[in-house]
Each structure stands twice: as C-alpha cells, then as structure tokens.
Short mmCIF file of C-alpha atoms in Angstrom, two decimals:
data_model
loop_
_atom_site.label_atom_id
_atom_site.label_comp_id
_atom_site.label_asym_id
_atom_site.label_seq_id
_atom_site.Cartn_x
_atom_site.Cartn_y
_atom_site.Cartn_z
CA MET Q 1 -7.43 -23.23 17.88
CA ASN Q 2 -9.54 -21.70 15.16
CA MET Q 3 -13.24 -20.82 14.44
CA LYS Q 4 -14.74 -19.59 11.26
CA ILE Q 5 -18.16 -18.07 10.94
CA ALA Q 6 -20.38 -19.82 8.37
CA ASN Q 7 -21.67 -17.84 5.51
CA ASN Q 8 -24.94 -19.85 5.19
CA GLU Q 9 -27.82 -17.50 5.84
CA ASN Q 10 -29.95 -20.30 7.23
CA VAL Q 11 -27.59 -20.79 10.14
CA ASP Q 12 -29.22 -19.35 13.23
CA LEU Q 13 -27.23 -16.31 14.37
CA LYS Q 14 -28.04 -17.11 18.06
CA GLU Q 15 -26.41 -20.50 17.62
CA LEU Q 16 -23.45 -19.00 16.00
CA ALA Q 17 -23.06 -16.49 18.79
CA LEU Q 18 -23.33 -19.24 21.46
CA MET Q 19 -20.52 -21.06 19.67
CA LYS Q 20 -18.46 -17.84 19.62
CA ILE Q 21 -19.14 -17.25 23.32
CA ASN Q 22 -18.04 -20.89 24.24
CA PHE Q 23 -15.01 -20.25 22.03
CA GLY Q 24 -14.06 -17.12 24.00
CA ASP Q 25 -14.57 -18.88 27.37
CA LYS Q 26 -12.11 -21.56 26.19
CA LEU Q 27 -9.52 -18.75 25.35
CA LEU Q 28 -9.77 -17.48 28.86
CA GLU Q 29 -9.06 -20.93 30.16
CA LEU Q 30 -5.98 -21.12 27.88
CA ILE Q 31 -4.67 -17.72 29.07
CA GLU Q 32 -4.13 -19.26 32.47
CA ASP Q 33 -1.11 -21.18 31.12
CA PHE Q 34 0.64 -17.81 30.56
CA LYS Q 35 -0.60 -15.86 33.58
CA ASP Q 36 3.02 -15.10 34.69
CA ILE Q 37 3.91 -13.34 31.56
CA GLU Q 38 3.83 -9.50 31.39
CA GLY Q 39 0.74 -8.36 29.59
CA SER Q 40 -1.23 -11.63 29.95
CA GLN Q 41 -3.72 -9.94 32.24
CA LYS Q 42 -4.30 -7.14 29.75
CA LEU Q 43 -5.02 -9.85 27.19
CA TYR Q 44 -7.43 -11.62 29.64
CA ARG Q 45 -9.23 -8.33 30.06
CA LYS Q 46 -9.63 -7.68 26.25
CA ILE Q 47 -10.95 -11.21 25.68
CA GLY Q 48 -13.44 -10.62 28.66
CA GLN Q 49 -14.62 -7.36 27.11
CA GLU Q 50 -15.31 -9.01 23.73
CA LEU Q 51 -17.18 -11.81 25.64
CA LYS Q 52 -19.23 -9.39 27.73
CA PHE Q 53 -20.40 -7.58 24.57
CA LEU Q 54 -21.35 -10.82 22.84
CA LYS Q 55 -23.14 -12.18 25.92
CA LYS Q 56 -25.12 -8.96 26.21
CA ALA Q 57 -26.23 -8.96 22.63
CA TYR Q 58 -27.17 -12.69 22.91
CA LYS Q 59 -29.21 -12.14 25.94
CA ASN Q 60 -31.01 -9.11 24.35
CA ASN Q 61 -31.55 -10.90 21.01
CA SER Q 62 -29.68 -8.14 19.27
CA ILE Q 63 -26.93 -10.05 17.90
CA LYS Q 64 -25.89 -9.28 14.31
CA LYS Q 65 -23.73 -11.02 11.77
CA GLU Q 66 -21.25 -8.28 11.67
CA HIS Q 67 -20.82 -8.78 15.49
CA LEU Q 68 -19.44 -12.19 14.81
CA GLN Q 69 -17.46 -11.51 11.72
CA CYS Q 70 -15.73 -8.51 13.33
CA SER Q 71 -15.02 -9.98 16.69
CA ASN Q 72 -11.34 -9.92 17.74
CA LEU Q 73 -11.59 -13.33 19.31
CA THR Q 74 -10.10 -14.79 16.15
CA HIS Q 75 -7.03 -12.61 16.41
CA PHE Q 76 -6.62 -13.56 20.10
CA SER Q 77 -6.87 -17.10 19.34
CA ALA Q 78 -4.17 -17.01 16.91
CA LEU Q 79 -1.98 -15.02 19.38
CA ILE Q 80 -2.52 -17.78 21.99
CA ASP Q 81 -1.62 -20.48 19.36
CA THR Q 82 1.60 -18.57 18.51
CA LEU Q 83 2.46 -18.33 22.31
CA LYS Q 84 2.34 -22.08 22.62
CA ASP Q 85 5.19 -22.29 20.05
CA VAL Q 86 7.26 -19.38 21.60
CA LYS Q 87 10.03 -20.09 24.06
CA THR Q 88 11.16 -17.61 26.67
CA CYS Q 89 8.29 -15.17 26.14
CA GLN Q 90 8.77 -11.99 28.05
CA SER Q 91 5.78 -9.91 27.20
CA ILE Q 92 2.41 -9.78 25.50
CA ASN Q 93 0.83 -6.72 23.98
CA LYS Q 94 3.79 -4.42 24.66
CA ILE Q 95 3.43 -0.96 23.40
CA PHE Q 96 6.23 1.21 22.07
CA THR Q 97 6.14 4.71 20.69
CA LEU Q 98 7.29 5.74 17.20
CA GLU Q 99 7.01 9.50 16.71
CA ASP Q 100 3.45 10.30 17.71
CA ARG Q 101 2.09 6.73 17.18
CA LYS Q 102 1.83 3.66 19.39
CA ILE Q 103 3.14 0.40 17.99
CA HIS Q 104 1.64 -2.74 19.51
CA VAL Q 105 3.95 -5.72 19.61
CA ASP Q 106 1.95 -8.88 20.22
CA ILE Q 107 4.77 -10.97 21.66
CA ILE Q 108 8.29 -10.32 22.78
CA SER Q 109 10.58 -13.23 23.26
CA ASP Q 110 14.27 -14.31 23.22
CA ASN Q 111 15.13 -12.03 26.04
CA GLY Q 112 13.70 -9.03 24.08
CA LEU Q 113 15.55 -9.88 20.88
CA THR Q 114 12.45 -10.90 18.88
CA TRP Q 115 9.21 -9.08 18.22
CA ILE Q 116 6.35 -11.05 16.92
CA LYS Q 117 3.27 -9.69 15.21
CA VAL Q 118 0.30 -12.07 14.79
CA ILE Q 119 -1.98 -11.53 11.76
CA ALA Q 120 -5.30 -13.52 11.59
CA ARG Q 121 -6.78 -11.60 8.76
CA ASN Q 122 -7.98 -13.10 5.47
CA PRO Q 123 -5.09 -13.14 3.01
CA LYS Q 124 -7.38 -11.82 0.11
CA SER Q 125 -8.26 -8.84 2.25
CA LEU Q 126 -4.68 -8.15 3.02
CA SER Q 127 -3.90 -8.00 -0.63
CA GLN Q 128 -6.71 -5.69 -1.37
CA ILE Q 129 -5.66 -3.29 1.27
CA CYS Q 130 -2.19 -3.28 -0.15
CA LEU Q 131 -3.77 -2.28 -3.52
CA GLY Q 132 -5.45 0.70 -1.81
CA ASN Q 133 -8.93 -0.84 -1.84
CA GLY Q 134 -9.34 -0.72 2.06
CA SER Q 135 -11.37 1.58 4.08
CA TYR Q 136 -9.96 4.97 4.91
CA GLY Q 137 -7.45 4.86 7.64
CA VAL Q 138 -6.69 1.19 7.45
CA LYS Q 139 -2.92 0.51 7.01
CA SER Q 140 -1.73 -2.08 4.82
CA ILE Q 141 0.55 -4.80 6.07
CA ILE Q 142 3.46 -3.21 4.28
CA ASP Q 143 2.90 0.15 5.98
CA GLN Q 144 2.78 -1.75 9.34
CA ALA Q 145 6.06 -3.43 8.45
CA GLU Q 146 7.84 -0.19 7.77
CA GLU Q 147 6.65 1.06 11.19
CA TYR Q 148 7.80 -2.00 12.94
CA VAL Q 149 11.27 -1.81 11.29
CA LYS Q 150 11.65 1.89 12.20
CA CYS Q 151 10.41 1.31 15.75
CA ALA Q 152 12.66 -1.62 16.41
CA LYS Q 153 15.74 0.41 15.59
CA LEU Q 154 14.71 2.87 18.28
CA TYR Q 155 14.60 0.18 20.95
CA PRO Q 156 17.76 -1.93 20.69
CA CYS Q 157 18.16 -4.93 23.19
CA LEU Q 158 21.46 -6.12 24.38
CA PHE Q 159 23.03 -3.68 21.75
CA GLN Q 160 21.04 -5.45 18.98
CA THR Q 161 17.99 -4.31 16.94
CA PRO Q 162 15.27 -6.79 17.74
CA LYS Q 163 14.37 -9.36 14.95
CA ILE Q 164 10.86 -8.98 13.62
CA VAL Q 165 8.68 -11.92 12.85
CA PHE Q 166 5.17 -11.69 11.26
CA VAL Q 167 2.97 -14.84 11.71
CA PHE Q 168 0.11 -15.18 9.38
CA SER Q 169 -2.23 -17.80 10.86
CA ASN Q 170 -4.46 -17.87 7.63
CA GLY Q 171 -1.64 -17.71 5.20
CA ILE Q 172 -0.13 -14.89 3.11
CA GLY Q 173 0.26 -14.14 -0.60
CA SER Q 174 3.66 -15.03 -1.88
CA HIS Q 175 4.33 -11.48 -3.36
CA ILE Q 176 3.43 -9.73 -0.07
CA ALA Q 177 5.63 -12.27 1.85
CA ALA Q 178 8.66 -11.60 -0.55
CA LYS Q 179 8.10 -7.80 -0.04
CA LEU Q 180 8.09 -8.24 3.79
CA GLU Q 181 11.23 -10.34 3.63
CA SER Q 182 12.95 -7.63 1.77
CA TYR Q 183 12.61 -5.50 4.81
CA GLY Q 184 14.43 -8.20 6.86
CA ILE Q 185 11.18 -9.40 8.43
CA THR Q 186 10.87 -13.18 8.93
CA VAL Q 187 7.47 -14.37 7.57
CA LYS Q 188 5.76 -17.55 8.98
CA GLY Q 189 2.60 -18.97 7.52
CA ASP Q 190 1.50 -20.67 4.34
CA ARG Q 191 2.42 -19.07 1.12
CA LEU Q 192 -0.48 -18.56 -1.24
CA SER Q 193 -0.59 -17.67 -4.86
CA ASP Q 194 -1.47 -14.09 -5.41
CA SER Q 195 -1.18 -11.33 -8.13
CA PRO Q 196 1.81 -8.94 -8.23
CA LEU Q 197 0.89 -5.77 -6.39
CA ASN Q 198 2.92 -2.54 -6.66
CA PHE Q 199 6.21 -4.51 -6.26
CA ASP Q 200 8.03 -7.47 -7.68
CA GLY Q 201 9.31 -8.92 -4.50
CA SER Q 202 12.75 -7.64 -5.15
CA SER Q 203 15.00 -6.78 -2.13
CA GLU Q 204 17.48 -4.93 -4.21
CA SER Q 205 17.58 -1.50 -2.70
CA ASP Q 206 18.57 0.19 -5.90
CA GLU Q 207 15.15 -0.56 -7.33
CA SER Q 208 13.03 0.26 -4.27
CA ASP Q 209 12.14 3.84 -5.59
CA GLN Q 210 10.87 2.52 -8.88
CA ASP Q 211 8.89 -0.09 -7.11
CA ASP Q 212 6.70 2.73 -5.65
CA TYR Q 213 5.47 3.34 -9.25
CA MET Q 214 5.08 -0.26 -10.49
CA LEU Q 215 1.33 -0.37 -10.01
CA GLN Q 216 -0.17 -3.50 -11.38
CA SER Q 217 -3.83 -3.14 -11.86
CA PRO Q 218 -4.95 -1.60 -15.22
CA THR Q 219 -8.54 -2.72 -14.59
CA ASN Q 220 -11.37 -0.42 -13.07
CA THR Q 221 -9.34 2.78 -13.49
CA ALA Q 222 -11.19 4.46 -16.34
CA ASP Q 223 -13.64 5.87 -13.80
CA LEU Q 224 -10.74 7.71 -11.99
CA SER Q 225 -9.74 10.03 -14.96
CA THR Q 226 -11.53 13.42 -14.63
CA GLU Q 227 -14.03 14.16 -17.36
CA ASN Q 228 -14.13 17.17 -19.55
CA ILE Q 229 -10.45 18.13 -19.30
CA SER Q 230 -9.68 18.76 -23.05
CA ASN Q 231 -9.84 22.56 -22.55
CA ILE Q 232 -7.14 22.53 -19.87
CA SER Q 233 -3.86 23.41 -21.66
CA LYS Q 234 -1.45 22.43 -18.92
CA VAL Q 235 -0.16 18.97 -18.14
CA ASN Q 236 1.63 17.92 -14.87
CA LEU Q 237 3.75 14.88 -15.18
CA ASP Q 238 3.90 12.42 -12.20
CA VAL Q 239 7.02 10.29 -11.95
CA SER Q 240 5.00 7.29 -13.11
CA ALA Q 241 4.10 9.05 -16.30
CA MET Q 242 7.71 9.94 -17.06
CA LEU Q 243 8.85 6.39 -16.44
CA ALA Q 244 6.18 5.03 -18.68
CA TYR Q 245 7.11 7.53 -21.54
CA CYS Q 246 10.83 6.67 -21.47
CA SER Q 247 10.58 2.87 -20.81
CA SER Q 248 12.12 0.51 -23.23
CA VAL Q 249 9.08 -1.60 -23.17
CA THR Q 250 6.82 1.26 -24.40
CA ASN Q 251 9.40 2.16 -27.10
CA GLY Q 252 9.46 -1.13 -29.07
CA SER Q 253 10.95 -3.90 -26.81
CA ALA Q 254 7.58 -5.23 -25.89
CA GLU Q 255 7.29 -6.41 -29.50
CA LEU Q 256 10.62 -8.24 -29.32
CA LEU Q 257 11.06 -9.45 -25.84
CA ASP Q 258 9.39 -11.24 -22.95
CA PHE Q 259 10.65 -11.51 -19.35
CA ASP Q 260 10.92 -13.98 -16.53
CA VAL Q 261 10.19 -11.42 -14.00
CA PRO Q 262 6.44 -11.72 -13.24
CA VAL Q 263 5.92 -7.95 -13.10
CA LEU Q 264 7.77 -7.14 -16.27
CA LYS Q 265 6.21 -10.06 -17.99
CA GLN Q 266 2.76 -8.83 -17.17
CA GLN Q 267 3.65 -5.22 -18.29
CA ALA Q 268 5.03 -6.46 -21.59
CA GLU Q 269 1.80 -8.43 -22.26
CA TRP Q 270 -0.31 -5.25 -21.41
CA GLU Q 271 1.94 -3.17 -23.62
CA ARG Q 272 1.37 -5.39 -26.60
CA LEU Q 273 -2.45 -5.13 -25.91
CA ARG Q 274 -2.59 -1.46 -25.11
CA PRO Q 275 0.57 0.56 -26.17
CA GLN Q 276 0.91 3.41 -23.77
CA LYS Q 277 3.26 5.85 -25.76
CA PRO Q 278 0.50 6.74 -28.24
CA ILE Q 279 -2.07 7.41 -25.38
CA LEU Q 280 0.57 9.59 -23.61
CA ASP Q 281 1.42 11.51 -26.85
CA ALA Q 282 -2.31 12.12 -27.48
CA VAL Q 283 -2.58 13.54 -23.96
CA PHE Q 284 0.43 15.76 -24.29
CA GLU Q 285 -0.37 17.02 -27.94
CA GLY Q 286 -0.95 20.84 -27.87
CA LYS Q 287 -0.33 21.06 -24.20
CA THR Q 288 2.40 22.69 -22.08
CA LEU Q 289 4.21 20.12 -20.02
CA TYR Q 290 5.29 20.82 -16.36
CA CYS Q 291 6.70 19.00 -13.53
CA CYS Q 292 7.80 20.00 -9.98
CA GLU Q 293 11.36 19.81 -8.64
CA THR Q 294 10.45 16.77 -6.49
CA ALA Q 295 9.11 14.88 -9.47
CA ARG Q 296 12.19 15.77 -11.64
CA ASP Q 297 14.68 14.92 -8.88
CA ASN Q 298 13.03 11.59 -8.10
CA PHE Q 299 12.75 10.66 -11.70
CA LEU Q 300 16.32 11.31 -12.47
CA ASN Q 301 17.47 9.35 -9.41
CA ILE Q 302 15.57 6.32 -10.76
CA VAL Q 303 16.82 6.69 -14.28
CA ASP Q 304 20.37 7.10 -13.10
CA THR Q 305 20.06 3.95 -10.93
CA VAL Q 306 18.15 1.56 -13.00
CA GLY Q 307 17.76 3.05 -16.48
CA GLY Q 308 19.51 1.77 -19.47
CA PRO Q 309 21.41 3.86 -22.05
CA SER Q 310 18.53 4.55 -24.40
CA GLU Q 311 16.19 5.08 -21.50
CA LYS Q 312 18.48 7.85 -20.21
CA VAL Q 313 18.67 9.43 -23.54
CA ARG Q 314 14.77 9.58 -23.78
CA ALA Q 315 14.68 10.85 -20.12
CA HIS Q 316 16.74 13.81 -20.84
CA GLN Q 317 14.80 14.46 -24.05
CA LEU Q 318 11.59 14.45 -22.15
CA LEU Q 319 12.97 16.86 -19.43
CA ASN Q 320 14.09 19.34 -22.08
CA ARG Q 321 10.37 19.53 -23.12
CA LEU Q 322 9.18 20.11 -19.58
CA ILE Q 323 9.05 23.26 -17.63
CA VAL Q 324 10.24 22.62 -14.05
CA LEU Q 325 8.87 24.82 -11.24
CA PRO Q 326 9.37 24.82 -7.60
CA ASP Q 327 7.02 22.61 -5.52
CA ASP Q 328 5.10 25.36 -4.08
CA ALA Q 329 4.44 27.25 -7.46
CA ASP Q 330 0.93 28.34 -8.43
CA PHE Q 331 -0.93 29.01 -11.71
CA ARG Q 332 0.20 32.47 -11.91
CA GLN Q 333 3.75 31.41 -12.47
CA THR Q 334 3.00 29.30 -15.50
CA GLU Q 335 3.28 30.53 -19.03
CA ASN Q 336 -0.27 29.95 -19.95
CA ASP Q 337 -2.96 32.58 -19.46
CA HIS Q 338 -3.90 33.32 -15.76
CA LYS Q 339 -7.53 32.38 -16.41
CA SER Q 340 -8.77 30.06 -13.54
CA HIS Q 341 -10.68 26.95 -14.73
CA LYS Q 342 -13.94 26.27 -13.12
CA ILE Q 343 -13.08 22.62 -12.64
CA PHE Q 344 -10.39 23.57 -10.13
CA GLU Q 345 -12.80 25.59 -7.84
CA LYS Q 346 -14.47 22.35 -6.91
CA VAL Q 347 -11.26 20.37 -6.04
CA GLN Q 348 -8.76 23.04 -4.97
CA TYR Q 349 -6.49 21.64 -2.31
CA SER Q 350 -6.27 24.13 0.55
CA ASP Q 351 -5.50 24.58 4.18
CA GLU Q 352 -9.16 23.52 4.79
CA LYS Q 353 -8.85 20.34 2.73
CA LYS Q 354 -5.71 18.63 3.97
CA LEU Q 355 -4.91 15.04 3.09
CA LYS Q 356 -3.62 12.92 5.83
CA PRO Q 357 -0.46 10.93 4.86
CA GLY Q 358 -0.58 7.22 5.40
CA GLY Q 359 -1.18 4.07 3.29
CA LYS Q 360 -1.24 5.09 -0.36
CA ILE Q 361 -0.82 8.78 0.53
CA LYS Q 362 2.86 9.02 0.34
CA GLU Q 363 4.53 12.40 1.08
CA ARG Q 364 6.31 12.38 -2.33
CA SER Q 365 3.22 11.83 -4.24
CA LEU Q 366 1.25 14.34 -2.14
CA ILE Q 367 3.78 17.01 -3.16
CA ILE Q 368 3.43 16.22 -6.87
CA PHE Q 369 -0.34 15.94 -6.91
CA THR Q 370 -0.73 19.19 -4.92
CA PHE Q 371 1.73 21.00 -7.31
CA GLY Q 372 -0.52 20.04 -10.28
CA ASP Q 373 -3.72 21.31 -8.37
CA GLN Q 374 -1.85 24.56 -7.58
CA ILE Q 375 -0.66 25.30 -11.20
CA GLN Q 376 -4.27 24.19 -12.42
CA ALA Q 377 -2.91 21.32 -14.65
CA VAL Q 378 -4.18 17.81 -15.34
CA THR Q 379 -1.83 15.49 -13.54
CA VAL Q 380 -0.96 12.46 -15.66
CA THR Q 381 -0.16 9.42 -13.56
CA ALA Q 382 -0.40 5.73 -13.12
CA ASN Q 383 -0.74 6.11 -9.30
CA ASP Q 384 -4.36 5.04 -9.19
CA GLY Q 385 -3.91 4.05 -5.48
CA PHE Q 386 -3.17 7.57 -4.47
CA VAL Q 387 -6.06 8.96 -6.53
CA ARG Q 388 -8.50 6.41 -4.85
CA ALA Q 389 -7.15 7.12 -1.47
CA ALA Q 390 -7.55 10.85 -1.92
CA LYS Q 391 -11.05 10.33 -3.05
CA GLN Q 392 -11.84 8.53 0.17
CA GLN Q 393 -10.77 11.63 2.05
CA GLY Q 394 -12.88 13.90 -0.18
CA ILE Q 395 -10.30 15.24 -2.52
CA HIS Q 396 -10.83 14.80 -6.14
CA PHE Q 397 -7.69 15.72 -8.05
CA VAL Q 398 -7.89 16.50 -11.79
CA VAL Q 399 -6.04 13.64 -13.42
CA PHE Q 400 -5.62 11.47 -16.33
CA ILE Q 401 -4.88 7.91 -15.48
CA HIS Q 402 -2.75 5.58 -17.64
CA GLU Q 403 -1.25 2.05 -17.08
CA SER Q 404 2.20 1.87 -15.28
CA ARG Q 405 5.39 0.72 -17.26
CA ALA Q 406 8.85 0.26 -15.51
CA LEU Q 407 12.21 0.96 -16.91
CA THR Q 408 13.28 -2.30 -18.30
CA GLU Q 409 16.47 -1.90 -20.45
CA GLN Q 410 18.94 -3.18 -17.89
CA LYS Q 411 16.79 -6.17 -17.22
CA GLU Q 412 16.56 -7.02 -20.91
CA LYS Q 413 20.21 -8.04 -20.87
CA ILE Q 414 19.89 -10.71 -18.19
CA ARG Q 415 15.99 -11.39 -17.60
CA ALA Q 416 14.59 -11.13 -21.11
CA ILE Q 417 13.41 -13.88 -23.50
CA PRO Q 418 13.30 -13.35 -27.27
CA LEU Q 419 9.61 -13.26 -28.35
CA ASN Q 420 8.75 -15.93 -30.78
CA LYS Q 421 6.73 -14.42 -33.72
#
C-alpha cells in the first residue's frame, strides 16, 4: 500500500489532504489484523495522532504542502506492508537502550531472533545524508546500522545475537546496500544505481579504517577552504592528507594503471585530471608540518595494513618531516612564534563551542581538527563531510580542502589494468 504526493502545483492541496486522510483511515483498518501483537496499539495511536493533525488542518483550511510531504503515514504504510510478509511477529515498535540513546526496532519476529527496520525514505535522500548533506542531527542509514549492530549484541535472544534486516520500501542505492551488508545486515528492497560514497562496498575488515577517508565528491568543496591563510606558517595534517600524499596513485601509477574497483577507478581518473601531489607540495612549501599522536597512530595503522612497499617508504619519509605533538597541545608548544593569528579568534574551539559527535562528526576526526585549532595551524584534509557538519553546528575550522586518494599499491597487483596510451 503506497501513496505519493504529486508535485504538480495545480493540484488542490485540500484534495490531496483528503486523499491522505482516507489513506490513514485505511491504515487504521489494516492495523486490526495485527491487534494481538505487542505494540500494535501504540502504532494505532501514532497513526491516529497523524490523522488528528491532518483533519484539523483540513477543517481549518490551514493545510500546507509540507504537512503532506512530511507525514509519517508513508512510513507506517510501509511498516504494515512488511508486517503482512512477516511470520511469527512478536512485537511492533519495540524500544531498546544503547548507552544513553533509545533504539526503535520496527518489527521483532522469529521468536525474537530477527530485528526488522523499515525505511520508506527516498533513496536519493538517503544517499545525500550519507554524504553529509542532510540537516544537522539527522543520522545517516550507515550510522543507524552501526547502532543496530551494537544494540543487538547487548540483547541476545536464546543465546544468539538477533539477525538484523533493513527493508527499503522505495529501494536503496547499491553502494549503500553493500556497505550495510558488510555489517552483517540483510538488505531487502530494489537495488538502484548510485555513485560511490565514502566507501567502496568492501566488507574486508582490514580496509575499514581507510574507508573512512575515501571521500568521493570533489565538486562543491572549493567554498569550504578558508580564505586568506597564506600568512599562517603552520600546517596540521589530517590522516586523509597523509594518505593522499603517499598514495601510489598520486605518485605516478595513475598515468600507468586503471582499476576495476569503482572507487579506485574514479580516483585514478580524477588524479589524471587534477594531480594532488603538486597541490599538497604547494601548501606545504615554507610551512612547518605538524600532526597529533592520534593522526600519526591511525595513519601508521592504515599504512601497515593496506599500504604497499613504496607507500610505506613514502609514509615514513613524510613522518620524518612532521612534528608530532600530543593531542592536547596548543600553539605555545609549537616551534613557530607565539603570535596569535586573528583568524583563530573567530573560530577558536572552546568549552563554550563544543561539537556534538554523530553522523560525520567522528570522535577521531574531532580530535585531529581540534588539535589543528589549538596549535593555530591550517588543517589540510579531504574530509569535507566533517567540515560541512561542523559548519552546521557553527564551528568554522581553518582548513585547506583537497581531493581524497586511497593507498592503492596492494590493489595494483590484483585489481589494476594497464592504461592504454
């Protein structure tokens, strides 16, 4: 059962509202088939609340297009459609606690061994949120998957961790589906073509750390770099910058090889168009290079795990050029003069301006960016998702944004194709 709101501006809103109300009334009738299931009455009340609001707005002639587009009735309809296909359902809208958060599980079946989440959202919208382009506080489907996996482990049933199923009633991008499956989640719904996000769909655990830095959108990032930073003599390297600098693809292989891995193929094409090593060398020239201990340790872990022989040599050469300071260092511990730059007076990260982790604000990245702010350095990074998310919370870090590049040397042995000149 499904209902979509037409985008034709000529369609009368009151007519659409009446259709939506009738749609909701039918949902209430369908709920009767599941009245013996725990939580069904709660679902009945939620649908009733939606209808009460719509009926009141309809009666008062105050209905708006947003009321129809943002209604939860579409989600409830998808949930009921899923219920029809589920055998041995025990509960609807069950709530579990994960640390200080509540995790809502739409359907619990198979005597508690299966948790089902129903997603009726537009697949394009899901992809945009995964790229960090959603509103502040909106969690991506990947973030929700991580929470579900953690939560399920805390609530075993019959000595087993419940199986997790995500049902996408309107379909899901194939790359997002692959990422969800790498967490052990069963994905149901039409697979749609989409662009690679910040992962390549690989489920190999030894590459998961590098996946965090494989950000795939080089467009619309120029506006993120801070203006007038040429007079700042300190540079803080994010892990993404170190990876890009040492990658085989930025050190010549892009001119020789192509890849059958979509993310790496795309990066090689970008590298041939816009080589990143000269850009980074220009940023580093005449500057003192810093990184924090967290960045160094994370970088070395990735290099040791997925780096090739030449990439490992370049990684250690780069680290020899860096000054590594504790995560909590400030500008007084740097070798440069202790003069405070005015640009940092406007953005200084402090107890009064705390970022809230979640979504694109990962704890590891927060440490690295805060370190750059504390030592008053320009943070060089490809993590545009973090920078955008921070701006949404009112924090404008001093940054230079470049395109991401992954370590590729190991993949060149098995997944590369000689480039025909």
